[in-house]
Backbone as numpy.savetxt, mean C-alpha at the origin, in Angstrom:
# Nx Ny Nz CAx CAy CAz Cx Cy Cz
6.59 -1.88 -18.82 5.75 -0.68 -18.82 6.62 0.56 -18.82
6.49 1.63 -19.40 7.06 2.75 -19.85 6.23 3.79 -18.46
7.16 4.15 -17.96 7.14 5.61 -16.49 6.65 6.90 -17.43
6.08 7.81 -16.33 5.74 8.93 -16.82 4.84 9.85 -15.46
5.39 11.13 -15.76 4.98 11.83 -14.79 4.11 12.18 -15.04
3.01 12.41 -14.31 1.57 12.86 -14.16 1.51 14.34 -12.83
0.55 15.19 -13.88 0.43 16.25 -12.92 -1.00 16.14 -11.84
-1.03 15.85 -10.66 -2.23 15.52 -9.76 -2.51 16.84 -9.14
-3.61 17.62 -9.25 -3.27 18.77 -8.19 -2.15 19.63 -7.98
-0.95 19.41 -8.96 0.25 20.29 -9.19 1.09 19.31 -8.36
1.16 18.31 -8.33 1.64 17.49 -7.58 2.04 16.71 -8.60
3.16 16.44 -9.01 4.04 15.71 -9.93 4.13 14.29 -9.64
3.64 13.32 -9.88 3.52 11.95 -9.50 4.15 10.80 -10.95
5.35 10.21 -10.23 5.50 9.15 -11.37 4.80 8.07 -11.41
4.02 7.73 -12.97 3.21 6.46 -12.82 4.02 5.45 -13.54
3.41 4.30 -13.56 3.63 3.42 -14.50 2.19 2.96 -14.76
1.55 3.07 -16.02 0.02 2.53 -16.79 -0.52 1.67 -17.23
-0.63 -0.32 -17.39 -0.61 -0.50 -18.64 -2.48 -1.36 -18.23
-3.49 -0.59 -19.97 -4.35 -0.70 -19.79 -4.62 -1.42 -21.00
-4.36 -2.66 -21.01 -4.51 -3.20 -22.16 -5.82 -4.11 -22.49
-5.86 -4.62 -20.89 -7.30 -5.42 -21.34 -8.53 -4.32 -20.90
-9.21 -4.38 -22.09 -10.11 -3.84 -21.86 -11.51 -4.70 -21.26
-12.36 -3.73 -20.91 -12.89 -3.89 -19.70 -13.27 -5.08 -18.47
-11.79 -4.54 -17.76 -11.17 -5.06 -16.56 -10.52 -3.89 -16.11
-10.93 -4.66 -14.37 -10.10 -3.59 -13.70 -8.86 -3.38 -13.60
-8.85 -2.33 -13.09 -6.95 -1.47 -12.83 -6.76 -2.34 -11.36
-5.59 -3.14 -11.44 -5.03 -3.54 -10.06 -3.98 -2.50 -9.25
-4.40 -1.47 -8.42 -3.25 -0.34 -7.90 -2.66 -1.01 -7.14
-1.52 -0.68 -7.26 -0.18 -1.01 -6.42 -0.14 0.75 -5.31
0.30 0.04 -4.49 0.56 1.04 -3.22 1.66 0.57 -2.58
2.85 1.03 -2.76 3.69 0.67 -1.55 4.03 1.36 -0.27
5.24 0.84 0.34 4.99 0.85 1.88 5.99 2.19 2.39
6.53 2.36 3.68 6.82 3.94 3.58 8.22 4.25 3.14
8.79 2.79 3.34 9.95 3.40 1.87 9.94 3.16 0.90
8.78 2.76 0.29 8.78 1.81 -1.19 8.58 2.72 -2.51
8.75 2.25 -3.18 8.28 2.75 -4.79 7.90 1.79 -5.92
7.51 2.29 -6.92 7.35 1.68 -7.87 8.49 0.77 -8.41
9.62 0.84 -8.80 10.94 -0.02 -8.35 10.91 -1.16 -7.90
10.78 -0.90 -6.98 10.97 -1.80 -5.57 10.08 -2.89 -5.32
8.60 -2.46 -6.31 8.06 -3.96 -6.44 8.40 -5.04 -7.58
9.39 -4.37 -8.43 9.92 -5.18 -9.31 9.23 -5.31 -10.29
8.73 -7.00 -10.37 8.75 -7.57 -11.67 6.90 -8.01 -10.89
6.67 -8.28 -9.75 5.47 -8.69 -8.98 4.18 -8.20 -9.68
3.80 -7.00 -10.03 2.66 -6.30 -10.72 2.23 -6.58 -12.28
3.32 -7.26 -13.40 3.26 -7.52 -14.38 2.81 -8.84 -14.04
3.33 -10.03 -13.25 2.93 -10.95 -13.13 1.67 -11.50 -12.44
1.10 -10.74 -11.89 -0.17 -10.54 -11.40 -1.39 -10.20 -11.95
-1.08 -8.77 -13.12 -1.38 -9.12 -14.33 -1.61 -9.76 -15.39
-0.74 -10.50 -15.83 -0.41 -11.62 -16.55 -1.75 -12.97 -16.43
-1.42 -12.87 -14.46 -2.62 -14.39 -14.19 -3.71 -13.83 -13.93
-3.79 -12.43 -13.89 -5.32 -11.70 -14.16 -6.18 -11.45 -15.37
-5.47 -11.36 -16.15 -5.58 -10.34 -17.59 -6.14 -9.01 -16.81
-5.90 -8.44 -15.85 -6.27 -7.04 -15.36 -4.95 -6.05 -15.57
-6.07 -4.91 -15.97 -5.04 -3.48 -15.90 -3.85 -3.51 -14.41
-2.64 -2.66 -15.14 -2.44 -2.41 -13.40 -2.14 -0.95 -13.85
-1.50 -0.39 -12.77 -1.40 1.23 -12.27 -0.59 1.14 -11.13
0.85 1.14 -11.12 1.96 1.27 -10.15 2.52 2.94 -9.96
2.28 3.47 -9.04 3.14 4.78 -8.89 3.60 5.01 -7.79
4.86 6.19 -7.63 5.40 6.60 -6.83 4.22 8.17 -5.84
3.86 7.75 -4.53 3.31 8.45 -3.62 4.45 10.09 -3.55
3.94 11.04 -3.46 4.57 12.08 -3.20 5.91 12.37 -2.29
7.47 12.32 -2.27 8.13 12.10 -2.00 9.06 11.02 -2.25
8.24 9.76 -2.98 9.31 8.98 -2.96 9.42 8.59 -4.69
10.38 7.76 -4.73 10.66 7.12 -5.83 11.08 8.05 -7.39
10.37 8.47 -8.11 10.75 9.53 -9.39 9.91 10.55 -9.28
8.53 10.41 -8.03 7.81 12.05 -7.98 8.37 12.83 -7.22
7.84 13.86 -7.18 8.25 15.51 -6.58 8.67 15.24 -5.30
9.40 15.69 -4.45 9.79 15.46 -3.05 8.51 16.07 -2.38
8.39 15.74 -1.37 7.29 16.04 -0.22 7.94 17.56 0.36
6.74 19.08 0.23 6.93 19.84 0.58 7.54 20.25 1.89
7.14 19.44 3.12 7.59 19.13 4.19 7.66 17.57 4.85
8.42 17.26 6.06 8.29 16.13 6.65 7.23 15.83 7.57
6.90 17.10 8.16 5.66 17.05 8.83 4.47 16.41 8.18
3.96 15.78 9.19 2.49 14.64 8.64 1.18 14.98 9.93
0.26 14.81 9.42 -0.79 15.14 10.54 -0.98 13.85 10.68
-1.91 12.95 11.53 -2.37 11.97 11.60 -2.82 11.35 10.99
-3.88 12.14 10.04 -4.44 11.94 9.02 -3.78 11.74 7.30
-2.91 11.45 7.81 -1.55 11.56 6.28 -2.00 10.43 5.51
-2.79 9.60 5.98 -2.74 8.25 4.97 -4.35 8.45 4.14
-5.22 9.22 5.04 -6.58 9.56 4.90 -6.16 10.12 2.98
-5.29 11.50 3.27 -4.76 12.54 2.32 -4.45 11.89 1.26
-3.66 10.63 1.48 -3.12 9.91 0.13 -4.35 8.99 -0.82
-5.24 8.70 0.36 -6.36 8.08 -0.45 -6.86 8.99 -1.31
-7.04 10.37 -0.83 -7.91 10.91 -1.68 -7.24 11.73 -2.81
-5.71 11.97 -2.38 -4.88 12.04 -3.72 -4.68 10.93 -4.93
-5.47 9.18 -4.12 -5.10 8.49 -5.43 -6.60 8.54 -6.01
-7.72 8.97 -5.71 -9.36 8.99 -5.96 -8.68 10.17 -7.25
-8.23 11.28 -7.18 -7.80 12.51 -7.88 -7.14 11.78 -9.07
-6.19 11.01 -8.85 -5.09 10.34 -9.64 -6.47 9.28 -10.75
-7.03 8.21 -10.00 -8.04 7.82 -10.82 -8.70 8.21 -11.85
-9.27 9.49 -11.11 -9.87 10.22 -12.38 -9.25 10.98 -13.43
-7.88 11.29 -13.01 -7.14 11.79 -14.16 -6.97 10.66 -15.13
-6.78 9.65 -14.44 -6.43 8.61 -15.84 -7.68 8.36 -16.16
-8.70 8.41 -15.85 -10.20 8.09 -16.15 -10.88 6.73 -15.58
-9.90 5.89 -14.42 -10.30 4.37 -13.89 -11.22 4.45 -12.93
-12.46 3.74 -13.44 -13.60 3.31 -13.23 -13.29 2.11 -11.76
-12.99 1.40 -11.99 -12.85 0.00 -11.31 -11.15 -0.17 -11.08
-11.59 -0.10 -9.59 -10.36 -0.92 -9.29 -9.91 -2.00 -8.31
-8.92 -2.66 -8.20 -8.53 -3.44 -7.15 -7.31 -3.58 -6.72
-7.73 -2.86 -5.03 -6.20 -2.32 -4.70 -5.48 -2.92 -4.11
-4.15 -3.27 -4.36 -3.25 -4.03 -3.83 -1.97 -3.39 -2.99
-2.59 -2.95 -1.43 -1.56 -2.09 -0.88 -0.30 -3.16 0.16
0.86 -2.62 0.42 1.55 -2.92 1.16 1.83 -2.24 2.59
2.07 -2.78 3.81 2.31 -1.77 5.18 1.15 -0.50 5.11
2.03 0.97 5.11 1.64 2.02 4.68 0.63 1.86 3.68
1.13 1.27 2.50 0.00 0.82 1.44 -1.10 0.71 1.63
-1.42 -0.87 2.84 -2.18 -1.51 2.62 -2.80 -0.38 3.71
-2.88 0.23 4.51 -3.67 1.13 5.23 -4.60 1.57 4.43
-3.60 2.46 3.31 -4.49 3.62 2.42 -5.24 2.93 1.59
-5.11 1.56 1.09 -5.69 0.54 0.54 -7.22 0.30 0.85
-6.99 0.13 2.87 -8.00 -0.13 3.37 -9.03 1.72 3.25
-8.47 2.52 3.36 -9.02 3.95 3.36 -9.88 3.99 2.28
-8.93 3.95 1.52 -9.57 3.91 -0.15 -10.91 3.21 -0.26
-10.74 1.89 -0.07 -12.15 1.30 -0.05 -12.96 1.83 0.98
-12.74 2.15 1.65 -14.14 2.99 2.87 -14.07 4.03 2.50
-13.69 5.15 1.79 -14.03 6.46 1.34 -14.63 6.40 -0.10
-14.20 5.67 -1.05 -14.63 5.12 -2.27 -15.11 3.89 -2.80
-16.30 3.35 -2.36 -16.70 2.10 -1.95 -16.82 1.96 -4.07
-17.56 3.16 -4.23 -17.98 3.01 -6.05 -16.91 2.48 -6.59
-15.53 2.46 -6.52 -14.55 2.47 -7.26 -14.08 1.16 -7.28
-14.38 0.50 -5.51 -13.96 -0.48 -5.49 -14.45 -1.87 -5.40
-13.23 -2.51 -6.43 -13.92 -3.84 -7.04 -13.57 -5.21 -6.28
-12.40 -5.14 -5.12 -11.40 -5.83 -4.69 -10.94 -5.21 -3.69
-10.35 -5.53 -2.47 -8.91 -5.29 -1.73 -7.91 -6.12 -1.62
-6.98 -5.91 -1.06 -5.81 -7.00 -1.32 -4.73 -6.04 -0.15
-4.91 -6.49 1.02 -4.12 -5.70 2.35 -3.04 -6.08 2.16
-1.89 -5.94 2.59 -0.72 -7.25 3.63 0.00 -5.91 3.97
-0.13 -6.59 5.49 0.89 -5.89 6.64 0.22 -4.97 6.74
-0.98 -4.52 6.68 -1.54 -2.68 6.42 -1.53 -2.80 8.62
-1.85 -1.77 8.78 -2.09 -1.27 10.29 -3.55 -0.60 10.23
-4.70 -1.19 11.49 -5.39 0.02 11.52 -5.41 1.07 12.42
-4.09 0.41 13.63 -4.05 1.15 14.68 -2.79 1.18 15.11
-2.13 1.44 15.89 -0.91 1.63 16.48 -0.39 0.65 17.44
0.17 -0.44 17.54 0.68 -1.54 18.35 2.43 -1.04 18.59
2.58 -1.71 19.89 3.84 -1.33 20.71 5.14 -2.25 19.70
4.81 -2.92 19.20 5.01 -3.67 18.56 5.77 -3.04 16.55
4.79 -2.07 16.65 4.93 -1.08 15.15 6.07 -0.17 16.08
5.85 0.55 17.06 6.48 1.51 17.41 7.97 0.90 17.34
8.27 -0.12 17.73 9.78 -1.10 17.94 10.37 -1.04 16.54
9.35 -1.67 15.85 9.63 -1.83 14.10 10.34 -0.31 13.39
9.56 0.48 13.99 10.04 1.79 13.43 11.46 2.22 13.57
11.48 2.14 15.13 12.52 2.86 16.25 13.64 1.44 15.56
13.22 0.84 15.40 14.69 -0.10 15.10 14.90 -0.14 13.72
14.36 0.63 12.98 14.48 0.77 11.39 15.35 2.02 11.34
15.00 2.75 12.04 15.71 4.30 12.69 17.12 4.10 12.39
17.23 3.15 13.59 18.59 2.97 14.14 19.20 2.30 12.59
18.33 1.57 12.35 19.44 1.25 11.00 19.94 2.15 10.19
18.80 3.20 9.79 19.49 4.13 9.16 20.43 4.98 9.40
20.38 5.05 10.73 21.66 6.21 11.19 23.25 4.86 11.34
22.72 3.51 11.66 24.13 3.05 11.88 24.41 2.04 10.80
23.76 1.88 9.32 23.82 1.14 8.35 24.45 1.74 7.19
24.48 0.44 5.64 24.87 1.25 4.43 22.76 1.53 3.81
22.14 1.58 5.00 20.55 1.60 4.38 20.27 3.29 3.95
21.04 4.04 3.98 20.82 5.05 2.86 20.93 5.23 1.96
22.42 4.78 1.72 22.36 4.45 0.40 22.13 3.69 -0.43
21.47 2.50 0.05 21.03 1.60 -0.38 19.42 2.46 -0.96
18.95 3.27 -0.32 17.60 3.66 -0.62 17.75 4.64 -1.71
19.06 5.59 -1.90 19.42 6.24 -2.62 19.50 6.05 -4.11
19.78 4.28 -3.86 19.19 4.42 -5.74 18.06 4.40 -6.09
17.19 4.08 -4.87 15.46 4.29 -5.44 14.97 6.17 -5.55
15.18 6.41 -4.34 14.59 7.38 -4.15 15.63 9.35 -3.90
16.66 9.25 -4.65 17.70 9.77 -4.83 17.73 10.71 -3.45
17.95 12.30 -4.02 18.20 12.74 -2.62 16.94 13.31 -1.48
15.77 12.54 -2.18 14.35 12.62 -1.17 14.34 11.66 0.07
15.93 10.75 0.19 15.58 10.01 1.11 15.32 10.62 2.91
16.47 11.27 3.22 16.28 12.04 4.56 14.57 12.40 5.07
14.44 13.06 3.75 13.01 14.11 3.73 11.89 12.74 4.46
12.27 12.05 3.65 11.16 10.59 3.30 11.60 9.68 4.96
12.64 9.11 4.91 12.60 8.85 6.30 11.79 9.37 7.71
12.76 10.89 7.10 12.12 11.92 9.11 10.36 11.62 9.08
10.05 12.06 7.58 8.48 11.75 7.70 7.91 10.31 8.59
8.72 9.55 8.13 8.01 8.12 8.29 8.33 7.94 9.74
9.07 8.24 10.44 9.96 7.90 11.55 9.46 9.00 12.68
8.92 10.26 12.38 8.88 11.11 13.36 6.88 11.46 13.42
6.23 10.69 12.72 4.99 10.38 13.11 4.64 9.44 13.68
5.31 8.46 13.19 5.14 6.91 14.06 5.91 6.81 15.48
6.55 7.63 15.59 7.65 7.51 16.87 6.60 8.69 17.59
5.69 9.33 17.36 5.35 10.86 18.06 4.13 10.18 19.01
4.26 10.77 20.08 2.86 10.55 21.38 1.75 10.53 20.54
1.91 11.62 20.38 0.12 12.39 19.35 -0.65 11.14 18.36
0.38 10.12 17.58 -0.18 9.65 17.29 -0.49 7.91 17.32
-0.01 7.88 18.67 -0.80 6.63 19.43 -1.91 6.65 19.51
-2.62 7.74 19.52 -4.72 7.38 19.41 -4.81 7.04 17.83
-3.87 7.21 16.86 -4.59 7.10 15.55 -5.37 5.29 15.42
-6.55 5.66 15.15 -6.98 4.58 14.32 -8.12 4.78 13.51
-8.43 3.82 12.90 -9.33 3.80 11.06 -10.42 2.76 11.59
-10.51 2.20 12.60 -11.55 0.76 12.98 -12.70 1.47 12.67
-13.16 2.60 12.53 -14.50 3.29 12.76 -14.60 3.94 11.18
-13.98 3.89 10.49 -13.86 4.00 8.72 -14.25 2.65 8.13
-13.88 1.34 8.60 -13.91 -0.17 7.97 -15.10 -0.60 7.57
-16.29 -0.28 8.21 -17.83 -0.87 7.84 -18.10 -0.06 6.93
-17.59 1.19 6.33 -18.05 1.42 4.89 -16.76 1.29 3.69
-16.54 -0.04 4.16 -15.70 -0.49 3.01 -16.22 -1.81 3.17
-17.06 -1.76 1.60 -17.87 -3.61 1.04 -17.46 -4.13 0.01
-16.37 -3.71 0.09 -15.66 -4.98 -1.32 -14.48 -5.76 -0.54
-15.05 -7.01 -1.38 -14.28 -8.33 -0.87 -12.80 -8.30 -0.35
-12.69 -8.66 0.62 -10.96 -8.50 1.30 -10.28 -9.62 1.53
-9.07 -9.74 0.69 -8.12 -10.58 1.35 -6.87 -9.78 2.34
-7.04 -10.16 3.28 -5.53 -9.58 4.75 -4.55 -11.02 4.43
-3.32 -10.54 3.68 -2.27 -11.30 3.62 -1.28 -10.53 5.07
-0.87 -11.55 5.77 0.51 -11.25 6.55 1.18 -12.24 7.02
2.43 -11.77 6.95 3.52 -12.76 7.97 3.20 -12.97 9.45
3.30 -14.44 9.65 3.31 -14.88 11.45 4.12 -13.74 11.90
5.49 -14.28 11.39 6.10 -13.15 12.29 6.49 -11.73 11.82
5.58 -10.94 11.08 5.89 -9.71 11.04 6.46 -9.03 12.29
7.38 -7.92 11.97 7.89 -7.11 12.85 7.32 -6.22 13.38
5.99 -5.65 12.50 5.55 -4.51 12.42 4.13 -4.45 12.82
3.60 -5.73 13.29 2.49 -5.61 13.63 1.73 -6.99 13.93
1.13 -7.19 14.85 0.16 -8.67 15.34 -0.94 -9.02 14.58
-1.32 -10.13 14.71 -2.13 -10.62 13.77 -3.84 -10.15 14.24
-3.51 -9.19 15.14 -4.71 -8.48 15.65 -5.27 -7.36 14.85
-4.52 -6.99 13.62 -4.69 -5.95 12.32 -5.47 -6.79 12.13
-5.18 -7.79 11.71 -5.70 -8.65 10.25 -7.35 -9.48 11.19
-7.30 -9.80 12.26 -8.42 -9.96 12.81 -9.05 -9.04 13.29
-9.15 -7.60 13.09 -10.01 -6.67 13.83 -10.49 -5.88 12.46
-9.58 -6.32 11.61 -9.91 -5.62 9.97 -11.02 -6.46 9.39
-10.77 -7.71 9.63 -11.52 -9.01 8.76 -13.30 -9.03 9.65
-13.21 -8.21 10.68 -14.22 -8.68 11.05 -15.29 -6.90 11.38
-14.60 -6.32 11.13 -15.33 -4.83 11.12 -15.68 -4.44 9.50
-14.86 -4.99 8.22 -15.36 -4.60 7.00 -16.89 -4.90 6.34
-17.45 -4.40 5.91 -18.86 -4.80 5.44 -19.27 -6.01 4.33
-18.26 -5.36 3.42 -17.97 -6.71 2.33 -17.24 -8.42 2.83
-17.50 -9.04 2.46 -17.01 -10.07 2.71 -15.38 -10.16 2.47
-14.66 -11.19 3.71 -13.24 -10.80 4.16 -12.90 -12.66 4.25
-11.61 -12.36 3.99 -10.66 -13.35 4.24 -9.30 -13.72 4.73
-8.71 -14.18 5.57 -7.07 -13.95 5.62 -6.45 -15.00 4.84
-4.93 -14.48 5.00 -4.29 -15.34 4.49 -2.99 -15.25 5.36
-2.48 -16.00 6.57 -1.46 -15.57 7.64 -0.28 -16.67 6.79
0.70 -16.55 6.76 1.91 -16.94 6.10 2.99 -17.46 7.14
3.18 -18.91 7.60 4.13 -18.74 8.58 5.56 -18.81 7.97
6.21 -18.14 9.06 7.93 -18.18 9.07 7.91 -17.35 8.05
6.98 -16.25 7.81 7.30 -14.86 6.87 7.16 -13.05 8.18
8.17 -12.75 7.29 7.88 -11.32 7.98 7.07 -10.01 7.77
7.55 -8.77 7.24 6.65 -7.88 6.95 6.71 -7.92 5.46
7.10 -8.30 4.88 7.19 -7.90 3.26 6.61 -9.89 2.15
5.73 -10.33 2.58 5.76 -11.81 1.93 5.36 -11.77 0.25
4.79 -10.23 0.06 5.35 -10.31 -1.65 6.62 -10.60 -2.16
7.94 -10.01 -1.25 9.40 -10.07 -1.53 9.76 -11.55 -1.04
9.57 -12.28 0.26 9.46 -13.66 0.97 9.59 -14.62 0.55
8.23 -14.43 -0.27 7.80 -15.54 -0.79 6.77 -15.61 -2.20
7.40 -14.48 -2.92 6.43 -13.92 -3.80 5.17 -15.37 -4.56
5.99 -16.13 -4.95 5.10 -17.01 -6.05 3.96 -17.64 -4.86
4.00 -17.68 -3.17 2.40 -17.83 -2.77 1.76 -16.71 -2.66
2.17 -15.53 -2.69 1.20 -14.30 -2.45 0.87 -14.11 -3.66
1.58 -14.34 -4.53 1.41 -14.12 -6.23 0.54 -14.79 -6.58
0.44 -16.34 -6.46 -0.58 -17.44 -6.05 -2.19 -17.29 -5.98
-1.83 -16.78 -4.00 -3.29 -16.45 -3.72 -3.80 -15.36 -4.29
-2.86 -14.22 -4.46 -3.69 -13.15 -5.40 -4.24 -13.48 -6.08
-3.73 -13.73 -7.09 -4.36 -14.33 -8.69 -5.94 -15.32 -8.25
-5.39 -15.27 -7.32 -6.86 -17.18 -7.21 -8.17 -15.77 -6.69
-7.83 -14.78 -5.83 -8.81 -14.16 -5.10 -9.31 -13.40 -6.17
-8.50 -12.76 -7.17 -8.88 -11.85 -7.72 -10.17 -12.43 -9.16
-9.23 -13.83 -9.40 -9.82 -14.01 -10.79 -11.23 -14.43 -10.26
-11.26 -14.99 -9.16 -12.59 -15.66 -8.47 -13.61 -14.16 -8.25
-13.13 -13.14 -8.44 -14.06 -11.76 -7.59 -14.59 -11.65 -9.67
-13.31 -11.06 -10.23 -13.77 -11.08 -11.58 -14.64 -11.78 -12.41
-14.55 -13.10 -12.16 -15.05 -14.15 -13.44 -16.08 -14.23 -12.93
-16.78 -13.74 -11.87 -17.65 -13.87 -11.24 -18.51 -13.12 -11.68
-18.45 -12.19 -12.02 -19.40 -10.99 -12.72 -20.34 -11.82 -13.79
């Protein structure tokens, strides 16, 4: 698929597009708070492939080939903001139907998305998303921290996300680490989201208990499913891609062919 910047609201966003089957949905990719379009590789074509569905991979504001993030500061509500910057993004490309496939961070705005835009949505597809704040995320963070200040993990991020990484870190690191936003949670957004859910996660994620994925599966309106992965961590698209690749394909084509 061929990249290209898109203007959202004056907000410079790199996509990647490809809409070939026609009428089928767009599968969005969302990645996680250091991720990009990059970084999911080769995973979104092949998902495609066992779908025949559109996809739509882009870089979130700050990272990857779009515009750097005006500031690091985030309100609580930062993930709310991105849903409704990708509802904006939708309609610029003109997508009707979709089915969103978020990661961590992702899969939050994933879950947002479908409870603010129930019309749009045809599918979910969580893994690792958070709806609330566990002592457990806070560790994950604070010890991701530390890597960056005592690792080669900057520059390692530096070939994704060139010199937006600092910007992009403090963001990610100084909301999740902040008092203020230990009350955040979305449990009271979930019952107006009714399209079908699969919650993929690792047993042992770092970043969060399997109390996401059971407090998500059972507050959504649409019908829900998990999928817990043992001896995987926070990332089991990267893990163990060909079973998440797997069950995707099986959830999705079963929601589609179904029509």
């Amino acid at each position: 698929m061929e990249g290209r910047i898109i203007d959202v609201n004056g907000k410079k966003l790199y996509i990647e597009y490809s809409n070939s089957f026609k009428n089928k949905p767009t599968i969005v990719f969302l990645h996680d708070s250091l991720g990009c379009t990059q970084l999911w590789r080769d995973f979104p074509e092949k998902l495609s492939e066992a779908t025949q569905c559109n996809i739509l991979v882009y870089d979130r504001l700050g990272y990857g080939k779009s515009s750097p993030m005006p500031t690091y500061e985030r309100d609580n509500d930062y993930m709310e903001t991105e849903a409704d910057l990708l509802n904006d993004l939708l309609d610029e490309l003109e997508i009707k139907e979709m089915i969103l496939f978020g990661h961590s961070d992702g899969g939050t705005i994933a879950l947002i998305s479908a409870s603010k835009y129930p019309e749009k949505t045809k599918a979910v597809i969580c893994e690792a998303g958070h709806i609330f704040v566990e002592d457990v995320t806070v560790k994950g963070v604070s010890d991701a921290f530390e890597a960056y200040k005592t690792t080669s993990l900057p520059e390692r991020l530096q070939k994704y996300h060139g010199d937006k990484v600092d910007m992009m870190v403090k963001a990610w690191t100084e909301i999740w680490l902040s008092d203020r936003f230990r009350s955040w949670n979305i449990e009271s957004m979930l019952k107006n989201s009714k399209a079908p859910l699969l919650f993929i996660q690792g047993e042992n994620d770092e970043y969060g208990t399997l109390n996401q994925v059971e407090k998500t599966i059972s507050q959504v309106s649409g019908s829900a499913e998990k999928f817990i992965i043992p001896n995987v961590g926070h990332t089991p698209h990267k893990e163990v891609p060909e079973v998440v690749l797997g069950k995707s394909a099986e959830f999705i084509n079963r929601i589609v062919n179904s029509q």
